[in-house]
Each structure stands twice: as structure tokens, then as C-alpha cells.
Amino acid sequence: MPIDGKTRIVGVLGDPVAHSASPAMHNAAFAAAGLNWVYLACHVPPERLAGAIRGARDLGWVGLNLTVPHKVAALEVVEQLDDEAKQLGAVNTLRFGENGRIEGHNTDGYGLVKALEEEFGLTLAGRQVLILGAGGGAGRALAMKCALEGVDSLYLANRTRERVEELATRVRATGTKVELLSLVEAASVLDKVELIINATSVGLQLGDTLPVMPGRGHYVYDTIYNPPETALLRAARQAGARVANGLSMLLHQGARAWEIWTGQPAPISAMRAALRQAVAGMSG
Ligand code: NAP
């Protein structure tokens, strides 16, 4: 579809952002749905975030995605937060509503829930879950989502303990049992958990390893999707665990954002195919 005077614009703001697979996924979805829309990736440093969001709104863009490191800082600019974003304490999707009102949503938790269903046929209610990297932006949102979905116990492991203390208080307020751990201590609770989620950035570089060795009975979900198999996933697969990488979460959080902007059901298979191709291109 050629870009013309009627083309509607959305995009992602991040720092860095050049590696993002989201433009490929969303633009394929617009093509599949026959929409004259375009999705751009914009490199925006933290000090320009508020100006960039308001600028996109003033230019008549439909909305935005936010990625590292903007998901929490953007809360300052948002004028209306939906319940999920409020509870997760972060936004990854904005929509510019009536009179330019900046509306904030969080589709990352939804993405995780859909991904676990699709990859493992797993629902979270009543489960014992270990989150590695619970102090990061993604880990915090996923921990809260697990609590809201009714997990029985959450083991929150992080390199820097102080970064999970406030989160632990919020999680306990939902009635979920919580234990805080260092990454090394995480190894000692493996026999108590069914699902292990890696939300650290350890594994992004080939050769990065975590001090955790999953076993046969575990489900292991790594939010990293590039490389497609981290050292954690490889070790888990070799030990007989069920494993999946973060591509499915990226897909489903993106599909939900797409629906928020367009008001139409997302063309999931076109988005999945575009994502797979984009990620294969990055690794190859
Ligand atoms: P972030 O806010 O920078 O958090 C990074 C996390 O990794 C923190 O918990 C940090 O611990 C930990 N960490 C970093 N280096 C470490 C090291 N050398 N040893 C131990 N722990 C280390 O990043 P984020 O936005 O949460 O992203 C985290 C991961 O999630 C990334 O791998 C990203 O690719 C992935 N992600 C995937 C999706 C998806 O849709 N699949 C979406 C969002 C994020 P400290 O607190 O101690 O610094």
C-alpha cells in the first residue's frame, strides 16, 4: 500500500531500537488487513521521551509502543491508564484518544499468558513460579501478571535484591505467597516450582549463563527470542524440560496493541510469519 496523505502512523520509541522486530510484524499485519497504515521505529533517548510522545500525538499519530527503557518513565506522560497498566506499573502501548488524550495500556502480561497457553497449554492459576530477573522492567510486569492470574507462590530472583522489594510488597497485597532470592539461591528452590521464566537479559549474548539448571518436570519460558535458544533453554531441553522462547510473547503483546489501535482482530498468522522471518534475518 503506497504511503499517501491518508496513511495513518504508529510506531515504537526505544533506546536502542534499531534491532526491533516490531516494524516487520506490524507492517505485515497492516498489509494483510489491507490498511493504509505504517509502523516506524524511532530512537528516542530518555530525556526526549515526553516531547516525543506529545509530538507524535500532536502530529496525529494513532498511538505508540514503548520499549526499553521507557515503559515506566512514560507513566508520567499518560493521562488515562487502563487497569492492567495500573496494576503492572508500566505501559508498553499508548493510544491517542479523543481530544488527544494520551491513554496507556500494558499488553506484555497478556502476551505472556497467551504465550504460555499456546506453547505449553499452561494456565497460571495455582502454580508455583520462579521468575529470574524480577527486578527488571519486564520481570516486574510479568510477576504482577502472575499474581493477578492467581499463581499460588512466586519466587522472585534478582541479581540486585533491593530492586524487588517494592514489587514483593505489591505482589503480597494480591494474596500471593512470595519469596525473594538471589540468582544463586534460585537453584535451591527448583524442586518447588513448575514454571521458570527468564526475564533477565542474561542469554542475549551467546555464552551467557544463569546459575540455574532446570530438570525434567519443568516448563521453562525464556523471554529472550534472539538468540532463539539461550544456554538456559538448551540445558533445559537437554534435561527433558518443556521449553519455549520469547517470540510468542512478542507476537501476542504486539497483536493486542494492534487491536487497541485499529479496533480490528489482528491477523496473527501474518504477524507470526513476519516475526519469524525478521528474527531469522537478525541471527543469520
Ligand atoms: P531491564 O529492565 O534492563 O532488566 C534486566 C534484568 O536482567 C534485571 O533483572 C537485571 O538485574 C538482570 N541482569 C542484567 N544483567 C545481568 C547479569 N549480568 N547477571 C544477572 N542479572 C542480570 O530489561 P527488561 O526490559 O526487563 O528486559 C529483560 C529481558 O526481557 C530482555 O532479555 C528482553 O529481551 C526480554 N523481553 C522480552 C519481551 C518479549 O516480548 N519477548 C518483552 C520485554 C522484554 P538487576 O536488577 O540486578 O540489574
Tab-separated table of C-alpha atoms and ligand atoms in Angstrom:
chain	number	residue	atom	x	y	z
A	1	MET	CA	0.000	0.000	0.000
A	2	PRO	CA	1.680	3.300	-1.053
A	3	ILE	CA	2.184	5.964	1.593
A	4	ASP	CA	-0.047	8.946	0.828
A	5	GLY	CA	-1.947	11.748	2.525
A	6	LYS	CA	-4.280	9.281	4.270
A	7	THR	CA	-1.630	6.968	5.729
A	8	ARG	CA	-2.093	6.515	9.478
A	9	ILE	CA	1.017	6.258	11.642
A	10	VAL	CA	2.029	4.240	14.711
A	11	GLY	CA	5.491	3.305	15.950
A	12	VAL	CA	7.806	2.251	18.741
A	13	LEU	CA	10.036	4.509	20.835
A	14	GLY	CA	13.130	2.915	22.358
A	15	ASP	CA	16.791	3.427	23.167
A	16	PRO	CA	18.183	1.388	21.432
A	17	VAL	CA	15.512	0.443	18.903
A	18	ALA	CA	17.253	-0.455	15.643
A	19	HIS	CA	17.124	-4.192	16.496
A	20	SER	CA	13.330	-4.188	16.923
A	21	ALA	CA	11.305	-6.838	15.063
A	22	SER	CA	8.076	-4.919	15.714
A	23	PRO	CA	8.066	-2.865	12.468
A	24	ALA	CA	8.223	-6.073	10.389
A	25	MET	CA	5.424	-7.661	12.444
A	26	HIS	CA	3.058	-4.668	12.430
A	27	ASN	CA	3.629	-3.617	8.829
A	28	ALA	CA	2.942	-7.195	7.684
A	29	ALA	CA	-0.296	-7.059	9.677
A	30	PHE	CA	-1.356	-3.781	8.021
A	31	ALA	CA	-0.622	-5.269	4.588
A	32	ALA	CA	-2.570	-8.456	5.415
A	33	ALA	CA	-5.563	-6.424	6.628
A	34	GLY	CA	-5.389	-4.014	3.648
A	35	LEU	CA	-4.940	-0.996	5.935
A	36	ASN	CA	-3.154	2.154	4.786
A	37	TRP	CA	-1.103	2.343	7.982
A	38	VAL	CA	2.618	2.354	8.716
A	39	TYR	CA	4.665	1.401	11.817
A	40	LEU	CA	8.013	3.140	12.399
A	41	ALA	CA	10.854	2.594	14.886
A	42	CYS	CA	12.140	5.814	16.471
A	43	HIS	CA	15.303	6.130	18.527
A	44	VAL	CA	14.346	8.347	21.469
A	45	PRO	CA	16.683	8.859	24.455
A	46	PRO	CA	15.089	9.184	27.911
A	47	GLU	CA	15.392	12.983	28.091
A	48	ARG	CA	13.308	13.343	24.894
A	49	LEU	CA	10.615	10.809	25.777
A	50	ALA	CA	7.886	13.190	26.967
A	51	GLY	CA	8.416	15.518	23.993
A	52	ALA	CA	8.402	12.611	21.550
A	53	ILE	CA	5.126	11.195	22.905
A	54	ARG	CA	3.375	14.567	22.866
A	55	GLY	CA	4.892	15.313	19.440
A	56	ALA	CA	3.511	12.068	17.974
A	57	ARG	CA	0.123	12.917	19.482
A	58	ASP	CA	0.246	16.453	18.016
A	59	LEU	CA	1.210	15.080	14.593
A	60	GLY	CA	-1.945	12.978	14.590
A	61	TRP	CA	-0.290	9.563	15.020
A	62	VAL	CA	-2.704	6.874	16.217
A	63	GLY	CA	-0.518	5.541	19.034
A	64	LEU	CA	2.832	4.154	20.121
A	65	ASN	CA	4.633	1.188	21.585
A	66	LEU	CA	7.279	1.804	24.229
A	67	THR	CA	10.272	-0.398	24.740
A	68	VAL	CA	13.450	-0.370	26.851
A	69	PRO	CA	13.979	1.900	28.794
A	70	HIS	CA	10.677	3.836	28.535
A	71	LYS	CA	7.940	1.580	29.954
A	72	VAL	CA	7.917	3.058	33.447
A	73	ALA	CA	9.027	6.640	32.655
A	74	ALA	CA	6.126	7.023	30.197
A	75	LEU	CA	3.656	6.729	33.093
A	76	GLU	CA	4.451	10.412	33.821
A	77	VAL	CA	3.019	11.486	30.465
A	78	VAL	CA	-0.020	9.211	30.304
A	79	GLU	CA	-3.349	10.905	31.057
A	80	GLN	CA	-5.523	7.800	31.391
A	81	LEU	CA	-4.221	4.362	32.416
A	82	ASP	CA	-6.203	1.154	31.962
A	83	ASP	CA	-6.468	-1.237	34.928
A	84	GLU	CA	-3.866	-3.678	33.651
A	85	ALA	CA	-1.197	-0.967	33.161
A	86	LYS	CA	-2.015	0.452	36.599
A	87	GLN	CA	-1.587	-2.943	38.253
A	88	LEU	CA	1.536	-3.876	36.301
A	89	GLY	CA	3.123	-0.466	36.988
A	90	ALA	CA	4.302	0.060	33.405
A	91	VAL	CA	2.969	0.897	29.916
A	92	ASN	CA	4.037	-0.580	26.596
A	93	THR	CA	1.212	0.734	24.392
A	94	LEU	CA	-0.254	4.229	24.022
A	95	ARG	CA	-3.305	5.312	22.083
A	96	PHE	CA	-4.153	8.929	21.399
A	97	GLY	CA	-7.849	9.204	22.149
A	98	GLU	CA	-10.450	11.910	21.890
A	99	ASN	CA	-9.053	15.457	22.085
A	100	GLY	CA	-5.541	13.970	22.017
A	101	ARG	CA	-5.881	12.269	25.417
A	102	ILE	CA	-2.845	10.006	25.984
A	103	GLU	CA	-4.181	6.575	27.019
A	104	GLY	CA	-1.811	3.955	28.455
A	105	HIS	CA	-2.093	0.159	28.220
A	106	ASN	CA	0.140	-2.786	29.043
A	107	THR	CA	-0.083	-5.799	26.738
A	108	ASP	CA	3.090	-7.600	27.949
A	109	GLY	CA	1.288	-9.599	30.641
A	110	TYR	CA	-1.419	-10.594	28.173
A	111	GLY	CA	1.363	-11.633	25.766
A	112	LEU	CA	2.914	-13.907	28.388
A	113	VAL	CA	-0.399	-15.543	29.308
A	114	LYS	CA	-1.244	-16.249	25.658
A	115	ALA	CA	2.293	-17.498	25.006
A	116	LEU	CA	2.173	-19.984	27.918
A	117	GLU	CA	-1.207	-21.277	26.727
A	118	GLU	CA	-0.007	-21.643	23.167
A	119	GLU	CA	3.442	-23.132	23.899
A	120	PHE	CA	2.624	-25.371	26.861
A	121	GLY	CA	-1.180	-25.445	27.224
A	122	LEU	CA	-0.429	-23.901	30.633
A	123	THR	CA	-2.577	-21.580	32.736
A	124	LEU	CA	-1.053	-19.763	35.696
A	125	ALA	CA	-3.702	-20.153	38.398
A	126	GLY	CA	-2.485	-22.230	41.357
A	127	ARG	CA	1.081	-22.662	40.007
A	128	GLN	CA	4.463	-22.282	41.698
A	129	VAL	CA	6.510	-19.937	39.540
A	130	LEU	CA	10.140	-18.784	39.610
A	131	ILE	CA	10.946	-15.502	37.849
A	132	LEU	CA	14.623	-14.857	37.144
A	133	GLY	CA	15.243	-11.115	36.752
A	134	ALA	CA	12.116	-9.985	38.585
A	135	GLY	CA	13.694	-6.551	39.190
A	136	GLY	CA	13.822	-5.511	35.531
A	137	GLY	CA	11.044	-3.749	33.613
A	138	ALA	CA	9.772	-6.960	32.006
A	139	GLY	CA	10.226	-9.107	35.122
A	140	ARG	CA	8.239	-6.737	37.330
A	141	ALA	CA	5.292	-6.607	34.943
A	142	LEU	CA	5.319	-10.389	34.471
A	143	ALA	CA	5.490	-11.015	38.223
A	144	MET	CA	2.441	-8.816	38.805
A	145	LYS	CA	0.606	-10.520	35.941
A	146	CYS	CA	1.331	-13.937	37.501
A	147	ALA	CA	-0.048	-12.670	40.818
A	148	LEU	CA	-3.176	-11.268	39.160
A	149	GLU	CA	-3.703	-14.581	37.350
A	150	GLY	CA	-3.771	-16.330	40.736
A	151	VAL	CA	-0.478	-18.224	40.979
A	152	ASP	CA	-0.035	-19.927	44.339
A	153	SER	CA	3.592	-18.917	45.028
A	154	LEU	CA	6.075	-16.640	43.351
A	155	TYR	CA	9.830	-16.974	43.804
A	156	LEU	CA	11.351	-13.662	42.725
A	157	ALA	CA	15.054	-13.903	41.942
A	158	ASN	CA	17.208	-10.938	41.021
A	159	ARG	CA	20.872	-10.009	40.987
A	160	THR	CA	20.095	-6.787	42.892
A	161	ARG	CA	17.797	-7.634	45.773
A	162	GLU	CA	16.682	-4.040	46.547
A	163	ARG	CA	15.121	-3.845	43.086
A	164	VAL	CA	12.493	-6.475	44.003
A	165	GLU	CA	11.484	-5.358	47.487
A	166	GLU	CA	8.796	-2.863	46.441
A	167	LEU	CA	7.484	-5.385	43.895
A	168	ALA	CA	7.272	-8.075	46.584
A	169	THR	CA	5.067	-5.790	48.678
A	170	ARG	CA	2.705	-5.206	45.747
A	171	VAL	CA	2.591	-8.923	44.932
A	172	ARG	CA	1.862	-9.879	48.572
A	173	ALA	CA	-1.051	-7.428	48.556
A	174	THR	CA	-2.754	-9.683	45.972
A	175	GLY	CA	-2.625	-12.602	48.442
A	176	THR	CA	0.155	-14.442	46.589
A	177	LYS	CA	2.948	-16.095	48.623
A	178	VAL	CA	6.314	-14.525	47.781
A	179	GLU	CA	9.947	-15.422	48.430
A	180	LEU	CA	12.841	-13.153	47.436
A	181	LEU	CA	16.068	-14.766	46.289
A	182	SER	CA	19.413	-14.040	44.714
A	183	LEU	CA	20.014	-15.731	41.354
A	184	VAL	CA	22.333	-18.223	43.062
A	185	GLU	CA	19.694	-19.040	45.709
A	186	ALA	CA	17.172	-19.681	42.912
A	187	ALA	CA	18.896	-23.006	42.259
A	188	SER	CA	17.753	-24.226	45.685
A	189	VAL	CA	14.004	-23.799	45.030
A	190	LEU	CA	13.866	-25.629	41.705
A	191	ASP	CA	12.184	-28.677	43.228
A	192	LYS	CA	9.344	-26.438	44.482
A	193	VAL	CA	8.470	-24.781	41.137
A	194	GLU	CA	6.749	-25.908	37.946
A	195	LEU	CA	7.351	-22.900	35.709
A	196	ILE	CA	10.612	-20.959	35.332
A	197	ILE	CA	10.542	-17.643	33.469
A	198	ASN	CA	13.786	-15.937	32.476
A	199	ALA	CA	13.248	-12.171	32.381
A	200	THR	CA	16.926	-11.269	32.802
A	201	SER	CA	18.930	-10.089	29.845
A	202	VAL	CA	21.361	-12.937	30.544
A	203	GLY	CA	21.365	-15.046	27.385
A	204	LEU	CA	21.187	-12.174	24.900
A	205	GLN	CA	24.915	-12.728	24.314
A	206	LEU	CA	25.898	-16.241	23.266
A	207	GLY	CA	27.731	-17.932	26.125
A	208	ASP	CA	25.880	-16.002	28.894
A	209	THR	CA	24.786	-18.472	31.560
A	210	LEU	CA	22.500	-18.392	34.594
A	211	PRO	CA	23.276	-20.428	37.731
A	212	VAL	CA	20.063	-22.467	37.365
A	213	MET	CA	19.740	-25.972	35.956
A	214	PRO	CA	16.116	-26.905	35.152
A	215	GLY	CA	15.054	-30.542	35.198
A	216	ARG	CA	12.616	-32.878	33.521
A	217	GLY	CA	9.400	-31.732	35.136
A	218	HIS	CA	9.857	-28.012	34.458
A	219	TYR	CA	8.293	-25.666	31.977
A	220	VAL	CA	10.928	-23.072	31.019
A	221	TYR	CA	9.927	-19.860	29.248
A	222	ASP	CA	12.752	-17.511	28.208
A	223	THR	CA	11.560	-14.003	27.273
A	224	ILE	CA	14.647	-13.712	25.050
A	225	TYR	CA	13.939	-14.653	21.416
A	226	ASN	CA	17.261	-13.733	19.801
A	227	PRO	CA	19.258	-15.958	20.032
A	228	PRO	CA	16.344	-18.415	19.649
A	229	GLU	CA	17.916	-20.887	22.063
A	230	THR	CA	19.730	-19.408	25.059
A	231	ALA	CA	22.102	-21.505	27.170
A	232	LEU	CA	19.257	-21.833	29.717
A	233	LEU	CA	16.834	-23.198	27.111
A	234	ARG	CA	19.418	-25.573	25.694
A	235	ALA	CA	20.283	-27.001	29.109
A	236	ALA	CA	16.584	-27.277	29.984
A	237	ARG	CA	15.716	-29.005	26.702
A	238	GLN	CA	18.600	-31.441	27.145
A	239	ALA	CA	17.356	-32.221	30.667
A	240	GLY	CA	13.907	-33.073	29.279
A	241	ALA	CA	12.063	-29.876	30.315
A	242	ARG	CA	9.382	-28.257	28.127
A	243	VAL	CA	10.911	-25.076	26.688
A	244	ALA	CA	9.910	-22.032	24.625
A	245	ASN	CA	11.489	-18.710	23.709
A	246	GLY	CA	10.026	-15.177	23.863
A	247	LEU	CA	8.851	-14.931	20.262
A	248	SER	CA	5.320	-15.989	21.186
A	249	MET	CA	5.125	-13.313	23.907
A	250	LEU	CA	6.373	-10.672	21.478
A	251	LEU	CA	3.755	-11.799	18.966
A	252	HIS	CA	0.807	-11.716	21.346
A	253	GLN	CA	1.693	-8.439	23.066
A	254	GLY	CA	2.010	-6.951	19.568
A	255	ALA	CA	-1.281	-8.418	18.381
A	256	ARG	CA	-3.102	-6.921	21.355
A	257	ALA	CA	-1.518	-3.495	20.746
A	258	TRP	CA	-2.516	-3.723	17.071
A	259	GLU	CA	-6.113	-4.394	18.120
A	260	ILE	CA	-6.099	-1.451	20.536
A	261	TRP	CA	-5.035	0.871	17.698
A	262	THR	CA	-7.126	-0.486	14.815
A	263	GLY	CA	-10.199	-1.859	16.620
A	264	GLN	CA	-9.957	-4.972	14.397
A	265	PRO	CA	-8.895	-8.577	15.141
A	266	ALA	CA	-5.152	-8.927	14.497
A	267	PRO	CA	-4.029	-11.120	11.547
A	268	ILE	CA	-1.981	-13.387	13.812
A	269	SER	CA	-0.585	-15.760	11.197
A	270	ALA	CA	0.779	-12.918	9.025
A	271	MET	CA	2.341	-11.360	12.134
A	272	ARG	CA	3.902	-14.641	13.241
A	273	ALA	CA	5.380	-15.320	9.788
A	274	ALA	CA	6.837	-11.792	9.561
A	275	LEU	CA	8.336	-12.054	13.047
A	276	ARG	CA	9.956	-15.413	12.330
A	277	GLN	CA	11.440	-14.040	9.124
A	278	ALA	CA	12.702	-10.878	10.828
A	279	VAL	CA	14.331	-12.800	13.666
A	280	ALA	CA	15.888	-15.350	11.270
A	281	GLY	CA	17.356	-12.378	9.358
A	282	MET	CA	18.853	-10.982	12.565
A	283	SER	CA	20.558	-14.234	13.553
A	284	GLY	CA	21.711	-15.094	10.052
B	1	NAP	P1	15.918	-4.398	32.268
B	1	NAP	O1	14.861	-3.551	32.852
B	1	NAP	O2	17.226	-3.793	31.870
B	1	NAP	O3	16.187	-5.624	33.299
B	1	NAP	C1	17.246	-6.512	33.103
B	1	NAP	C2	17.169	-7.649	34.112
B	1	NAP	O4	18.263	-8.541	33.878
B	1	NAP	C3	17.306	-7.178	35.566
B	1	NAP	O5	16.594	-8.061	36.399
B	1	NAP	C4	18.821	-7.309	35.789
B	1	NAP	O6	19.171	-7.470	37.161
B	1	NAP	C5	19.106	-8.580	35.049
B	1	NAP	N1	20.506	-8.667	34.624
B	1	NAP	C6	21.111	-7.926	33.668
B	1	NAP	N2	22.395	-8.327	33.539
B	1	NAP	C7	22.607	-9.317	34.441
B	1	NAP	C8	23.727	-10.122	34.792
B	1	NAP	N3	24.898	-9.997	34.161
B	1	NAP	N4	23.575	-11.058	35.748
B	1	NAP	C9	22.392	-11.210	36.366
B	1	NAP	N5	21.278	-10.472	36.091
B	1	NAP	C10	21.389	-9.535	35.138
B	1	NAP	O7	15.411	-5.113	30.926
B	1	NAP	P2	13.904	-5.591	30.567
B	1	NAP	O8	13.243	-4.589	29.713
B	1	NAP	O9	13.225	-6.044	31.797
B	1	NAP	O10	14.225	-6.863	29.639
B	1	NAP	C11	14.673	-8.060	30.230
B	1	NAP	C12	14.626	-9.197	29.225
B	1	NAP	O11	13.293	-9.427	28.798
B	1	NAP	C13	15.444	-8.930	27.968
B	1	NAP	O12	16.165	-10.082	27.679
B	1	NAP	C14	14.412	-8.678	26.903
B	1	NAP	O13	14.871	-9.138	25.639
B	1	NAP	C15	13.237	-9.520	27.390
B	1	NAP	N6	11.910	-9.037	26.930
B	1	NAP	C16	11.207	-9.804	26.061
B	1	NAP	C17	9.941	-9.408	25.653
B	1	NAP	C18	9.161	-10.273	24.693
B	1	NAP	O14	8.098	-9.835	24.232
B	1	NAP	N7	9.603	-11.465	24.427
B	1	NAP	C19	9.395	-8.199	26.108
B	1	NAP	C20	10.145	-7.432	27.010
B	1	NAP	C21	11.406	-7.865	27.411
B	1	NAP	P3	19.441	-6.200	38.112
B	1	NAP	O15	18.099	-5.727	38.592
B	1	NAP	O16	20.288	-6.731	39.193
B	1	NAP	O17	20.130	-5.171	37.246
